[in-house]
C-alpha cells in the first residue's frame, strides 16, 4: 500500500457542497471553546476580590493548597462544573461552579490519594446539598480504590439557607468516615474555621493537622459560650491549634503556616500504607543494621530516680535518627511516633521520664491506645520502650476514670495482631508494666537492659509493706528500712529475676539494641494471627 498525500484539516473542513458538515465542525469548535471557558471560570473562583480577601487572612486558595499537597500536575478534578439547585434567600441568583468544594484525586510520592477541599471564597465554604454530594462521591471512590483520603477544611459549617438538607449532608460524611475507619488512612487538615457538627468529621479521622491563628475547631463558638456561661474567650483561645494540640488532644499536629503543614502531611503519607491490605512503603536504608549505640549507655542513668530524654533514645535506635512524633505536645509523659528501622516503618511507644517521671495517666493511656489501634489497623509493627513507675495516683485520676482509661490501652495491646516487641530499659512497676505490652498480654518478644527493675512496686514501697513490723520494732527504724530495701532488691529486683523465670526473652547489651530489634522485626515480618470470630469487640470507654 503506497502512502497517499493527506489533505490539510482546513481543506477537509471546507469541502465544497458539504455545508452541514462544515457547520457541525464549527459548532463542535464552539462547544469546546465554551467548555474551556466554563472550566476556566471554575478554576478562577468567584472573583479576584474574593481571592485577595483570602490571601489577606494569611490563607491560600483552595487550588494553591492542592498544588502544595499533591505531586506536580497530577490532580484530576471530579465534578468541577457542579452547581446547587436550591432556591430561596437569594440562592437562585448565586450558582457558582464547584459549589464551594473541590474534589478529585492525584499522587503523593507517586501513590494515589483522594482529596476534597473547601473553597472559603464560595459561600464561606459552607456545606449544602450539592456540596455534600460531591464529598460523598469522592469518599466512596477513595474507599473503593483503597487509597488515602485527605480533607482540606476551611468552611463555615452547614449552609443555613438550605436547612435540614445541609445537615443531612454531614450525616453522610460521618457515616463514610466510620465505614472507612481502619480501611484507608483518613487525614483532616484544618486550614480555617470548623464549627458545630462539622467538627465531628475530623474527630472521626486518623490524624488532624492544624495551622496556628487561621484554623479553629469548636462545637459552640465564643458568642454561645459567653451567652451560656458568661466566660469571654477568643476563637483561638477556645479552639485554636495550640489548644487542641496541647490541651484537648484533638489535633495531632500544629504548624505555623500552611506550606509546612501540607509538607508534613506528605511526610506522614510516606509512612502509611494505601489501605489495610497493604504494608507501609519501604525505603532503602543506609544506616547499618548492626550500628552499635554506645551513646545509650550514657543516655539512660542506672539510677531510677534520675530523668532523661527518651526521645534521644529513640533517635539512637531508628534509621538516621529520623522520626515523626504524634501528639508531641499532649500527654507528654508518653511518646508515640512513627519511624523506620532498616527501611521498614515501625510505631514506637515509650514512657518519657522527663515528664511526670513517665507515669501512665488518663491522657497518656488514651494517647497510647489510639496509636496502638492505628498501627494495628495499618500493619505497622509496634515497638514499646518501658521506663514506667506505675499509674499516676490521685483523687482526680481515680474520679476521672483512670481504671477505664487505662483499660483502653490494655485492650488495644491485647487486640493487636501486628508484630509487637517490648524493651524494658529501667523501671517497670505494677499494673503499668503489664499494660505496656508485657509478655503476659501477648508481646511476641520482650527484652530488657541490665538496668531493668521489673517488680510489683519500687523497693522502698515494697519494704514498707512487707517488713512493716520489723521496721517499726527496730531500735533504728531507718537502718532497718535500708537493710530491708537492700534485701528486697537482691531477692526480687535484680536484673535477671524476670529472665530466670522466662518473663523476658533475653537481657541484652544496650549498645546492641538496634541490631536485636531489626533482626527480630525481620523474623516477625511474616507473622499472622487471627482474632476470634465476632462482629466487633466492646472496648472500654
Short mmCIF file of C-alpha atoms in Angstrom, two decimals:
data_model
loop_
_atom_site.label_atom_id
_atom_site.label_comp_id
_atom_site.label_asym_id
_atom_site.label_seq_id
_atom_site.Cartn_x
_atom_site.Cartn_y
_atom_site.Cartn_z
CA UNK A 1 0.00 0.00 0.00
CA UNK A 2 1.51 3.30 -1.08
CA UNK A 3 1.32 6.38 1.05
CA UNK A 4 -1.11 8.94 -0.31
CA UNK A 5 -0.79 12.65 0.42
CA UNK A 6 -3.33 13.69 3.05
CA UNK A 7 -5.34 16.91 2.70
CA UNK A 8 -4.90 19.53 5.34
CA UNK A 9 -7.52 19.86 8.08
CA UNK A 10 -8.52 23.19 6.61
CA UNK A 11 -9.15 21.56 3.23
CA UNK A 12 -11.26 18.81 4.76
CA UNK A 13 -13.39 21.34 6.66
CA UNK A 14 -14.09 23.34 3.51
CA UNK A 15 -15.05 20.65 1.01
CA UNK A 16 -17.43 22.26 -1.47
CA UNK A 17 -21.03 21.16 -1.23
CA UNK A 18 -20.63 19.86 2.34
CA UNK A 19 -22.18 22.78 4.25
CA UNK A 20 -23.83 20.73 7.03
CA UNK A 21 -20.52 19.02 7.89
CA UNK A 22 -18.74 22.36 7.82
CA UNK A 23 -21.37 23.83 10.18
CA UNK A 24 -21.12 20.82 12.55
CA UNK A 25 -17.34 21.21 12.76
CA UNK A 26 -17.76 24.87 13.51
CA UNK A 27 -20.32 24.09 16.21
CA UNK A 28 -18.03 21.49 17.78
CA UNK A 29 -15.23 24.01 17.99
CA UNK A 30 -17.59 26.48 19.54
CA UNK A 31 -18.76 23.96 22.10
CA UNK A 32 -15.19 23.06 23.01
CA UNK A 33 -14.34 26.74 23.40
CA UNK A 34 -17.39 27.10 25.63
CA UNK A 35 -16.21 24.12 27.71
CA UNK A 36 -12.78 25.65 28.20
CA UNK A 37 -14.34 28.95 29.20
CA UNK A 38 -16.51 27.21 31.81
CA UNK A 39 -13.54 25.29 33.17
CA UNK A 40 -11.54 28.48 33.41
CA UNK A 41 -14.35 30.14 35.37
CA UNK A 42 -14.41 27.20 37.76
CA UNK A 43 -10.62 27.33 38.17
CA UNK A 44 -10.52 31.09 38.79
CA UNK A 45 -13.16 31.03 41.51
CA UNK A 46 -15.81 33.65 42.24
CA UNK A 47 -13.74 36.83 41.84
CA UNK A 48 -10.33 38.38 42.19
CA UNK A 49 -11.63 40.33 45.16
CA UNK A 50 -12.55 37.11 46.97
CA UNK A 51 -9.08 35.72 46.29
CA UNK A 52 -7.45 38.87 47.66
CA UNK A 53 -9.60 38.62 50.78
CA UNK A 54 -8.48 35.01 51.29
CA UNK A 55 -4.82 35.98 50.95
CA UNK A 56 -5.32 38.94 53.28
CA UNK A 57 -6.27 36.48 56.04
CA UNK A 58 -2.95 34.71 55.57
CA UNK A 59 -4.65 31.77 53.85
CA UNK A 60 -4.03 30.14 50.48
CA UNK A 61 -6.77 29.49 47.96
CA UNK A 62 -8.18 26.01 47.58
CA UNK A 63 -6.23 25.23 44.41
CA UNK A 64 -2.98 26.63 45.79
CA UNK A 65 -3.35 24.19 48.68
CA UNK A 66 -3.99 21.24 46.39
CA UNK A 67 -0.90 22.12 44.35
CA UNK A 68 1.23 22.05 47.52
CA UNK A 69 -0.24 18.76 48.69
CA UNK A 70 -0.03 16.72 45.50
CA UNK A 71 2.78 15.83 43.13
CA UNK A 72 3.00 18.46 40.41
CA UNK A 73 0.46 18.14 37.61
CA UNK A 74 -1.26 15.02 38.96
CA UNK A 75 -4.59 16.42 40.20
CA UNK A 76 -7.68 15.21 38.38
CA UNK A 77 -10.81 17.04 39.43
CA UNK A 78 -14.24 15.44 39.75
CA UNK A 79 -17.43 17.43 39.11
CA UNK A 80 -15.83 20.87 38.69
CA UNK A 81 -19.00 22.16 36.99
CA UNK A 82 -21.40 21.05 39.73
CA UNK A 83 -23.83 23.75 40.93
CA UNK A 84 -26.53 23.72 43.59
CA UNK A 85 -30.24 23.56 42.78
CA UNK A 86 -31.51 25.36 45.89
CA UNK A 87 -33.86 28.32 45.74
CA UNK A 88 -34.90 31.00 48.17
CA UNK A 89 -32.94 33.51 50.22
CA UNK A 90 -31.23 34.67 47.02
CA UNK A 91 -29.57 31.32 46.30
CA UNK A 92 -31.19 31.05 42.87
CA UNK A 93 -29.16 34.09 41.81
CA UNK A 94 -25.86 32.65 43.08
CA UNK A 95 -24.88 29.36 41.49
CA UNK A 96 -21.09 29.26 41.30
CA UNK A 97 -19.31 26.28 39.81
CA UNK A 98 -17.85 23.68 42.25
CA UNK A 99 -20.44 24.82 44.85
CA UNK A 100 -17.64 25.63 47.28
CA UNK A 101 -15.73 22.34 47.35
CA UNK A 102 -13.05 20.98 45.02
CA UNK A 103 -12.85 17.19 44.83
CA UNK A 104 -10.62 14.77 42.96
CA UNK A 105 -7.56 12.57 43.11
CA UNK A 106 -3.84 12.86 42.49
CA UNK A 107 -0.49 11.48 43.58
CA UNK A 108 1.66 11.96 46.68
CA UNK A 109 5.13 10.44 46.29
CA UNK A 110 3.75 8.60 43.27
CA UNK A 111 0.84 6.97 45.11
CA UNK A 112 -2.85 7.74 44.57
CA UNK A 113 -4.71 9.81 47.17
CA UNK A 114 -8.17 11.35 47.13
CA UNK A 115 -8.84 14.93 48.20
CA UNK A 116 -11.72 17.21 48.98
CA UNK A 117 -11.04 20.83 49.80
CA UNK A 118 -13.41 23.61 50.88
CA UNK A 119 -13.29 26.89 48.97
CA UNK A 120 -13.96 29.60 51.56
CA UNK A 121 -14.43 32.14 48.78
CA UNK A 122 -17.74 30.47 47.82
CA UNK A 123 -20.46 30.66 50.49
CA UNK A 124 -17.71 30.70 53.12
CA UNK A 125 -17.05 27.05 52.32
CA UNK A 126 -20.45 26.21 53.87
CA UNK A 127 -21.87 22.78 53.12
CA UNK A 128 -25.03 22.46 51.07
CA UNK A 129 -26.72 19.51 49.40
CA UNK A 130 -24.70 19.55 46.16
CA UNK A 131 -21.51 20.32 48.09
CA UNK A 132 -22.11 17.30 50.35
CA UNK A 133 -22.95 15.02 47.43
CA UNK A 134 -19.58 15.79 45.86
CA UNK A 135 -17.82 14.90 49.11
CA UNK A 136 -19.83 11.68 49.48
CA UNK A 137 -18.83 10.66 45.97
CA UNK A 138 -15.10 11.22 46.46
CA UNK A 139 -15.19 9.40 49.79
CA UNK A 140 -16.88 6.42 48.16
CA UNK A 141 -14.25 6.46 45.41
CA UNK A 142 -11.43 6.50 47.98
CA UNK A 143 -12.90 3.53 49.85
CA UNK A 144 -13.46 1.58 46.62
CA UNK A 145 -9.99 2.34 45.29
CA UNK A 146 -8.31 1.61 48.63
CA UNK A 147 -6.45 4.93 48.75
CA UNK A 148 -5.93 7.57 51.47
CA UNK A 149 -8.45 10.39 51.85
CA UNK A 150 -7.32 13.91 52.75
CA UNK A 151 -9.76 16.71 53.58
CA UNK A 152 -8.62 20.33 53.46
CA UNK A 153 -11.11 22.00 55.79
CA UNK A 154 -11.91 25.70 55.54
CA UNK A 155 -15.67 26.04 55.91
CA UNK A 156 -18.27 27.84 57.98
CA UNK A 157 -20.42 24.80 58.73
CA UNK A 158 -23.83 23.98 57.29
CA UNK A 159 -25.36 26.29 54.67
CA UNK A 160 -28.19 27.81 56.67
CA UNK A 161 -30.23 28.73 53.58
CA UNK A 162 -30.58 25.04 52.65
CA UNK A 163 -31.81 23.98 56.08
CA UNK A 164 -32.00 20.33 57.02
CA UNK A 165 -30.69 19.18 53.63
CA UNK A 166 -27.30 20.56 54.62
CA UNK A 167 -27.40 18.80 57.97
CA UNK A 168 -28.20 15.50 56.26
CA UNK A 169 -25.11 16.01 54.15
CA UNK A 170 -22.97 15.92 57.28
CA UNK A 171 -24.62 12.67 58.31
CA UNK A 172 -23.50 11.09 55.05
CA UNK A 173 -19.92 12.25 55.66
CA UNK A 174 -19.86 10.87 59.21
CA UNK A 175 -21.22 7.51 58.06
CA UNK A 176 -18.50 7.22 55.42
CA UNK A 177 -15.77 8.32 57.87
CA UNK A 178 -16.82 5.45 60.09
CA UNK A 179 -17.00 2.95 57.24
CA UNK A 180 -13.51 3.94 56.09
CA UNK A 181 -12.03 3.78 59.60
CA UNK A 182 -9.23 1.23 59.74
CA UNK A 183 -9.64 0.59 55.99
CA UNK A 184 -7.90 3.60 54.45
CA UNK A 185 -5.88 6.36 56.14
CA UNK A 186 -8.02 9.46 56.69
CA UNK A 187 -6.29 12.79 57.31
CA UNK A 188 -8.04 16.05 58.19
CA UNK A 189 -6.16 19.30 57.60
CA UNK A 190 -7.72 22.28 59.37
CA UNK A 191 -6.98 25.47 57.42
CA UNK A 192 -9.84 27.66 58.58
CA UNK A 193 -12.87 27.59 60.88
CA UNK A 194 -14.66 24.35 61.69
CA UNK A 195 -17.65 24.79 63.96
CA UNK A 196 -20.64 22.82 65.18
CA UNK A 197 -21.35 19.39 63.72
CA UNK A 198 -18.65 19.90 61.09
CA UNK A 199 -16.03 19.26 63.79
CA UNK A 200 -17.10 15.64 64.17
CA UNK A 201 -15.77 14.51 60.79
CA UNK A 202 -12.15 15.42 61.64
CA UNK A 203 -12.61 13.76 65.04
CA UNK A 204 -13.53 10.52 63.25
CA UNK A 205 -10.39 10.51 61.10
CA UNK A 206 -6.96 9.08 61.89
CA UNK A 207 -4.96 12.33 62.03
CA UNK A 208 -5.80 16.02 62.46
CA UNK A 209 -3.44 18.80 61.35
CA UNK A 210 -4.00 22.45 62.30
CA UNK A 211 -2.45 25.81 61.38
CA UNK A 212 -1.94 28.38 64.11
CA UNK A 213 -4.00 31.60 64.07
CA UNK A 214 -6.04 30.69 60.98
CA UNK A 215 -7.74 27.42 61.97
CA UNK A 216 -10.17 26.75 64.81
CA UNK A 217 -12.40 23.87 65.89
CA UNK A 218 -15.24 24.04 68.39
CA UNK A 219 -18.77 22.74 68.85
CA UNK A 220 -20.12 26.05 70.18
CA UNK A 221 -18.41 29.34 69.36
CA UNK A 222 -17.24 32.11 71.72
CA UNK A 223 -20.55 34.01 71.49
CA UNK A 224 -22.57 30.99 72.59
CA UNK A 225 -20.08 30.18 75.35
CA UNK A 226 -20.36 33.72 76.69
CA UNK A 227 -24.16 33.74 76.47
CA UNK A 228 -24.46 30.44 78.35
CA UNK A 229 -21.58 30.60 80.83
CA UNK A 230 -20.58 34.25 80.90
CA UNK A 231 -16.99 33.37 80.05
CA UNK A 232 -15.26 35.54 77.46
CA UNK A 233 -12.83 33.75 75.16
CA UNK A 234 -11.42 34.33 71.68
CA UNK A 235 -11.81 31.86 68.82
CA UNK A 236 -8.18 30.76 69.13
CA UNK A 237 -8.42 30.63 72.90
CA UNK A 238 -11.44 28.36 72.61
CA UNK A 239 -10.44 26.10 69.75
CA UNK A 240 -7.18 27.19 68.17
CA UNK A 241 -4.32 24.96 67.07
CA UNK A 242 -2.31 25.26 70.28
CA UNK A 243 -5.36 24.50 72.43
CA UNK A 244 -6.15 21.31 70.54
CA UNK A 245 -2.52 20.24 70.18
CA UNK A 246 -1.61 20.77 73.82
CA UNK A 247 -4.77 20.73 75.95
CA UNK A 248 -7.64 18.80 74.37
CA UNK A 249 -5.64 16.35 72.27
CA UNK A 250 -7.99 16.83 69.31
CA UNK A 251 -5.13 17.85 66.98
CA UNK A 252 -2.15 15.57 66.39
CA UNK A 253 -0.02 18.26 64.72
CA UNK A 254 0.12 22.09 64.75
CA UNK A 255 2.16 24.29 62.40
CA UNK A 256 2.81 27.98 61.85
CA UNK A 257 1.89 28.09 58.17
CA UNK A 258 0.03 26.14 55.52
CA UNK A 259 3.13 25.29 53.49
CA UNK A 260 4.92 23.47 56.31
CA UNK A 261 1.66 21.85 57.38
CA UNK A 262 0.96 20.36 53.95
CA UNK A 263 4.58 19.26 53.60
CA UNK A 264 4.24 17.30 56.84
CA UNK A 265 1.03 15.71 55.55
CA UNK A 266 3.06 14.43 52.61
CA UNK A 267 5.71 13.11 55.02
CA UNK A 268 3.10 11.29 57.10
CA UNK A 269 1.63 9.70 53.97
CA UNK A 270 5.09 8.35 53.09
CA UNK A 271 4.90 6.22 56.27
CA UNK A 272 1.37 4.89 55.81
CA UNK A 273 0.08 2.14 53.51
CA UNK A 274 -2.62 2.99 51.00
CA UNK A 275 -5.06 0.70 52.79
CA UNK A 276 -5.32 -2.03 55.41
CA UNK A 277 -4.49 -4.77 52.90
CA UNK A 278 -1.02 -3.37 52.20
CA UNK A 279 2.14 -2.84 54.20
CA UNK A 280 3.67 0.61 54.64
CA UNK A 281 6.15 1.77 51.96
CA UNK A 282 9.72 0.52 52.37
CA UNK A 283 12.67 2.82 51.80
CA UNK A 284 16.29 1.94 51.12
CA UNK A 285 18.24 2.11 54.37
CA UNK A 286 21.82 3.41 54.53
CA UNK A 287 22.02 3.24 58.32
CA UNK A 288 23.85 -0.03 59.22
CA UNK A 289 21.65 -2.60 60.91
CA UNK A 290 24.48 -3.57 63.26
CA UNK A 291 25.35 0.01 64.21
CA UNK A 292 26.24 -0.03 67.89
CA UNK A 293 24.58 2.50 70.15
CA UNK A 294 27.31 3.17 72.68
CA UNK A 295 25.67 6.51 73.47
CA UNK A 296 22.74 4.64 75.03
CA UNK A 297 24.96 3.64 77.98
CA UNK A 298 25.28 7.31 78.88
CA UNK A 299 21.80 8.47 77.89
CA UNK A 300 19.96 6.28 80.40
CA UNK A 301 21.16 6.64 84.02
CA UNK A 302 21.18 3.48 86.11
CA UNK A 303 19.68 5.47 88.99
CA UNK A 304 15.92 5.08 88.54
CA UNK A 305 15.24 8.48 90.11
CA UNK A 306 17.22 10.44 87.53
CA UNK A 307 15.27 11.71 84.47
CA UNK A 308 16.47 11.58 80.86
CA UNK A 309 15.05 12.31 77.41
CA UNK A 310 13.52 9.15 75.93
CA UNK A 311 13.28 10.87 72.54
CA UNK A 312 17.09 10.76 72.29
CA UNK A 313 16.98 7.03 72.98
CA UNK A 314 14.52 6.54 70.12
CA UNK A 315 16.64 8.68 67.79
CA UNK A 316 19.63 6.47 68.60
CA UNK A 317 17.72 3.32 67.65
CA UNK A 318 15.86 4.27 64.46
CA UNK A 319 17.22 4.86 60.96
CA UNK A 320 19.27 8.07 60.78
CA UNK A 321 17.61 9.37 63.97
CA UNK A 322 14.57 10.35 61.92
CA UNK A 323 11.09 10.09 63.44
CA UNK A 324 7.66 11.70 63.24
CA UNK A 325 6.26 12.31 66.72
CA UNK A 326 2.47 12.32 67.02
CA UNK A 327 0.64 14.33 69.69
CA UNK A 328 4.01 15.82 70.66
CA UNK A 329 2.51 18.43 72.98
CA UNK A 330 -0.32 16.43 74.53
CA UNK A 331 0.15 13.82 77.29
CA UNK A 332 3.91 14.40 77.13
CA UNK A 333 4.64 11.63 79.64
CA UNK A 334 4.17 9.17 76.78
CA UNK A 335 5.87 9.39 73.38
CA UNK A 336 4.23 7.90 70.28
CA UNK A 337 5.92 8.22 66.92
CA UNK A 338 6.44 6.67 63.50
CA UNK A 339 9.97 5.88 62.37
CA UNK A 340 11.89 3.39 60.25
CA UNK A 341 14.20 0.56 61.18
CA UNK A 342 16.10 -0.98 58.27
CA UNK A 343 13.77 0.96 55.97
CA UNK A 344 10.63 -0.60 57.45
CA UNK A 345 8.04 1.60 59.20
CA UNK A 346 7.58 0.91 62.91
CA UNK A 347 5.35 2.52 65.52
CA UNK A 348 7.18 3.40 68.75
CA UNK A 349 5.52 3.87 72.15
CA UNK A 350 7.73 4.93 75.03
CA UNK A 351 7.44 6.40 78.51
CA UNK A 352 9.06 9.83 78.85
CA UNK A 353 10.89 10.13 82.22
CA UNK A 354 11.28 13.88 81.69
CA UNK A 355 7.52 14.37 82.09
CA UNK A 356 5.75 13.15 85.25
CA UNK A 357 8.55 10.58 85.57
CA UNK A 358 6.96 8.67 82.68
CA UNK A 359 3.88 7.53 84.60
CA UNK A 360 0.70 6.49 82.85
CA UNK A 361 -2.31 8.71 83.45
CA UNK A 362 -5.69 9.21 81.79
CA UNK A 363 -4.44 11.22 78.82
CA UNK A 364 -1.35 9.09 78.21
CA UNK A 365 -3.47 5.94 78.26
CA UNK A 366 -5.85 7.36 75.66
CA UNK A 367 -2.96 8.60 73.53
CA UNK A 368 -1.26 5.21 73.57
CA UNK A 369 -4.45 3.24 72.94
CA UNK A 370 -5.36 5.29 69.89
CA UNK A 371 -1.86 4.93 68.47
CA UNK A 372 -1.76 1.14 69.01
CA UNK A 373 -5.10 0.79 67.23
CA UNK A 374 -3.90 2.87 64.29
CA UNK A 375 -0.70 0.83 63.94
CA UNK A 376 -2.60 -2.44 64.16
CA UNK A 377 -5.16 -1.29 61.57
CA UNK A 378 -2.47 -0.37 59.03
CA UNK A 379 0.00 -3.23 59.53
CA UNK A 380 2.67 -1.24 61.35
CA UNK A 381 4.79 -3.26 63.86
CA UNK A 382 4.82 -1.87 67.40
CA UNK A 383 7.94 -1.28 69.49
CA UNK A 384 7.39 -0.44 73.17
CA UNK A 385 10.15 1.08 75.33
CA UNK A 386 9.41 0.85 79.05
CA UNK A 387 10.56 3.01 81.90
CA UNK A 388 7.35 3.33 83.89
CA UNK A 389 6.96 3.69 87.67
CA UNK A 390 3.23 2.93 87.52
CA UNK A 391 -0.08 4.72 87.08
CA UNK A 392 -0.41 8.26 88.39
CA UNK A 393 -2.06 8.19 91.84
CA UNK A 394 -4.58 10.81 92.95
CA UNK A 395 -8.22 11.60 93.58
CA UNK A 396 -8.57 13.43 90.25
CA UNK A 397 -7.25 10.43 88.35
CA UNK A 398 -9.50 7.95 90.12
CA UNK A 399 -12.58 10.14 89.80
CA UNK A 400 -11.68 10.85 86.18
CA UNK A 401 -11.81 7.14 85.38
CA UNK A 402 -8.18 6.07 85.25
CA UNK A 403 -9.38 2.47 85.53
CA UNK A 404 -11.39 2.52 82.32
CA UNK A 405 -8.95 4.81 80.51
CA UNK A 406 -6.00 2.61 81.43
CA UNK A 407 -8.04 -0.36 80.26
CA UNK A 408 -8.26 1.25 76.81
CA UNK A 409 -4.50 0.91 76.40
CA UNK A 410 -4.59 -2.64 77.75
CA UNK A 411 -7.41 -3.58 75.39
CA UNK A 412 -5.65 -2.05 72.38
CA UNK A 413 -2.45 -4.00 73.01
CA UNK A 414 -4.27 -7.28 73.68
CA UNK A 415 -6.29 -6.84 70.50
CA UNK A 416 -3.31 -6.02 68.24
CA UNK A 417 -2.12 -8.73 65.85
CA UNK A 418 0.85 -6.92 64.27
CA UNK A 419 4.42 -7.80 65.39
CA UNK A 420 4.97 -6.50 68.94
CA UNK A 421 8.32 -6.13 70.68
CA UNK A 422 8.96 -4.56 74.08
CA UNK A 423 12.18 -3.49 75.76
CA UNK A 424 12.46 -2.70 79.48
CA UNK A 425 15.10 -0.02 79.83
CA UNK A 426 14.83 0.67 83.54
CA UNK A 427 11.74 0.71 85.80
CA UNK A 428 8.68 -1.41 85.03
CA UNK A 429 6.43 -1.44 88.07
CA UNK A 430 2.99 -2.80 88.84
CA UNK A 431 -0.01 -2.74 86.53
CA UNK A 432 1.66 -0.23 84.22
CA UNK A 433 4.31 -2.85 83.40
CA UNK A 434 1.59 -5.34 82.46
CA UNK A 435 -0.33 -2.79 80.38
CA UNK A 436 2.75 -1.62 78.43
CA UNK A 437 2.84 -4.75 76.24
CA UNK A 438 4.35 -7.26 78.64
CA UNK A 439 4.88 -10.83 77.56
CA UNK A 440 1.81 -11.91 79.52
CA UNK A 441 -0.55 -9.88 77.30
CA UNK A 442 0.89 -11.12 74.04
CA UNK A 443 4.11 -9.34 73.14
CA UNK A 444 5.95 -11.51 70.60
CA UNK A 445 9.37 -10.73 72.04
CA UNK A 446 10.42 -8.98 75.24
CA UNK A 447 13.93 -7.80 76.01
CA UNK A 448 15.48 -5.99 78.97
CA UNK A 449 18.60 -3.99 79.64
CA UNK A 450 20.83 -4.87 82.60
CA UNK A 451 19.47 -1.75 84.31
CA UNK A 452 15.92 -3.13 84.39
CA UNK A 453 13.82 -3.35 87.53
CA UNK A 454 10.64 -5.35 86.94
CA UNK A 455 8.55 -5.58 90.10
CA UNK A 456 5.16 -5.05 91.69
CA UNK A 457 6.39 -1.72 93.06
CA UNK A 458 9.58 0.10 93.98
CA UNK A 459 11.82 -1.45 96.61
CA UNK A 460 11.15 1.29 99.18
CA UNK A 461 7.40 0.89 98.97
CA UNK A 462 7.59 -2.88 98.95
CA UNK A 463 9.85 -2.95 102.03
CA UNK A 464 7.47 -0.65 103.90
CA UNK A 465 4.64 -3.10 103.25
CA UNK A 466 6.39 -6.44 103.67
CA UNK A 467 8.66 -5.55 106.58
CA UNK A 468 6.48 -3.01 108.36
CA UNK A 469 6.59 -4.80 111.71
CA UNK A 470 10.35 -5.36 111.65
CA UNK A 471 10.96 -1.71 110.73
CA UNK A 472 8.61 -0.33 113.38
CA UNK A 473 10.01 -2.64 116.08
CA UNK A 474 13.67 -1.96 115.35
CA UNK A 475 15.86 0.20 117.58
CA UNK A 476 16.94 2.08 114.45
CA UNK A 477 13.95 2.01 112.02
CA UNK A 478 15.79 3.87 109.25
CA UNK A 479 18.72 1.47 109.33
CA UNK A 480 16.31 -1.47 109.33
CA UNK A 481 14.38 0.03 106.42
CA UNK A 482 17.58 0.46 104.39
CA UNK A 483 18.56 -3.12 105.14
CA UNK A 484 15.15 -4.47 104.10
CA UNK A 485 15.17 -2.42 100.91
CA UNK A 486 18.57 -3.85 100.01
CA UNK A 487 17.36 -7.36 100.79
CA UNK A 488 14.22 -6.94 98.64
CA UNK A 489 16.26 -5.64 95.71
CA UNK A 490 18.70 -8.51 95.98
CA UNK A 491 15.95 -11.13 96.08
CA UNK A 492 13.27 -9.84 93.70
CA UNK A 493 14.55 -6.86 91.73
CA UNK A 494 17.88 -7.92 90.32
CA UNK A 495 18.14 -7.56 86.51
CA UNK A 496 17.93 -11.28 85.80
CA UNK A 497 14.97 -12.20 88.01
CA UNK A 498 12.48 -11.88 85.11
CA UNK A 499 14.82 -13.64 82.66
CA UNK A 500 15.27 -16.59 85.00
CA UNK A 501 11.50 -17.03 85.05
CA UNK A 502 11.01 -16.61 81.31
CA UNK A 503 9.21 -13.28 81.64
CA UNK A 504 11.68 -11.65 79.25
CA UNK A 505 13.31 -13.41 76.32
CA UNK A 506 16.76 -12.02 76.91
CA UNK A 507 18.78 -9.39 78.76
CA UNK A 508 20.73 -7.51 76.11
CA UNK A 509 23.62 -5.07 75.86
CA UNK A 510 22.04 -1.63 75.33
CA UNK A 511 24.55 -0.89 72.58
CA UNK A 512 23.23 -3.88 70.60
CA UNK A 513 19.57 -2.89 70.90
CA UNK A 514 19.20 -1.62 67.33
CA UNK A 515 20.55 -4.80 65.79
CA UNK A 516 18.48 -7.02 68.10
CA UNK A 517 15.30 -5.12 67.23
CA UNK A 518 15.92 -5.07 63.48
CA UNK A 519 16.70 -8.81 63.35
CA UNK A 520 13.61 -9.52 65.45
CA UNK A 521 11.39 -7.41 63.20
CA UNK A 522 12.75 -9.20 60.15
CA UNK A 523 11.80 -12.53 61.70
CA UNK A 524 8.31 -11.31 62.63
CA UNK A 525 7.56 -9.76 59.24
CA UNK A 526 5.53 -12.78 58.14
CA UNK A 527 3.61 -13.04 61.42
CA UNK A 528 -0.03 -14.00 61.04
CA UNK A 529 -2.52 -14.00 63.89
CA UNK A 530 -6.30 -14.37 63.87
CA UNK A 531 -8.76 -12.99 66.37
CA UNK A 532 -11.87 -14.95 67.39
CA UNK A 533 -14.80 -14.63 65.01
CA UNK A 534 -17.01 -11.75 66.16
CA UNK A 535 -18.82 -8.71 64.86
CA UNK A 536 -16.53 -6.44 66.88
CA UNK A 537 -15.22 -6.13 70.40
CA UNK A 538 -16.66 -3.86 73.07
CA UNK A 539 -13.65 -1.83 74.24
CA UNK A 540 -13.76 0.20 77.45
CA UNK A 541 -14.96 3.77 77.01
#
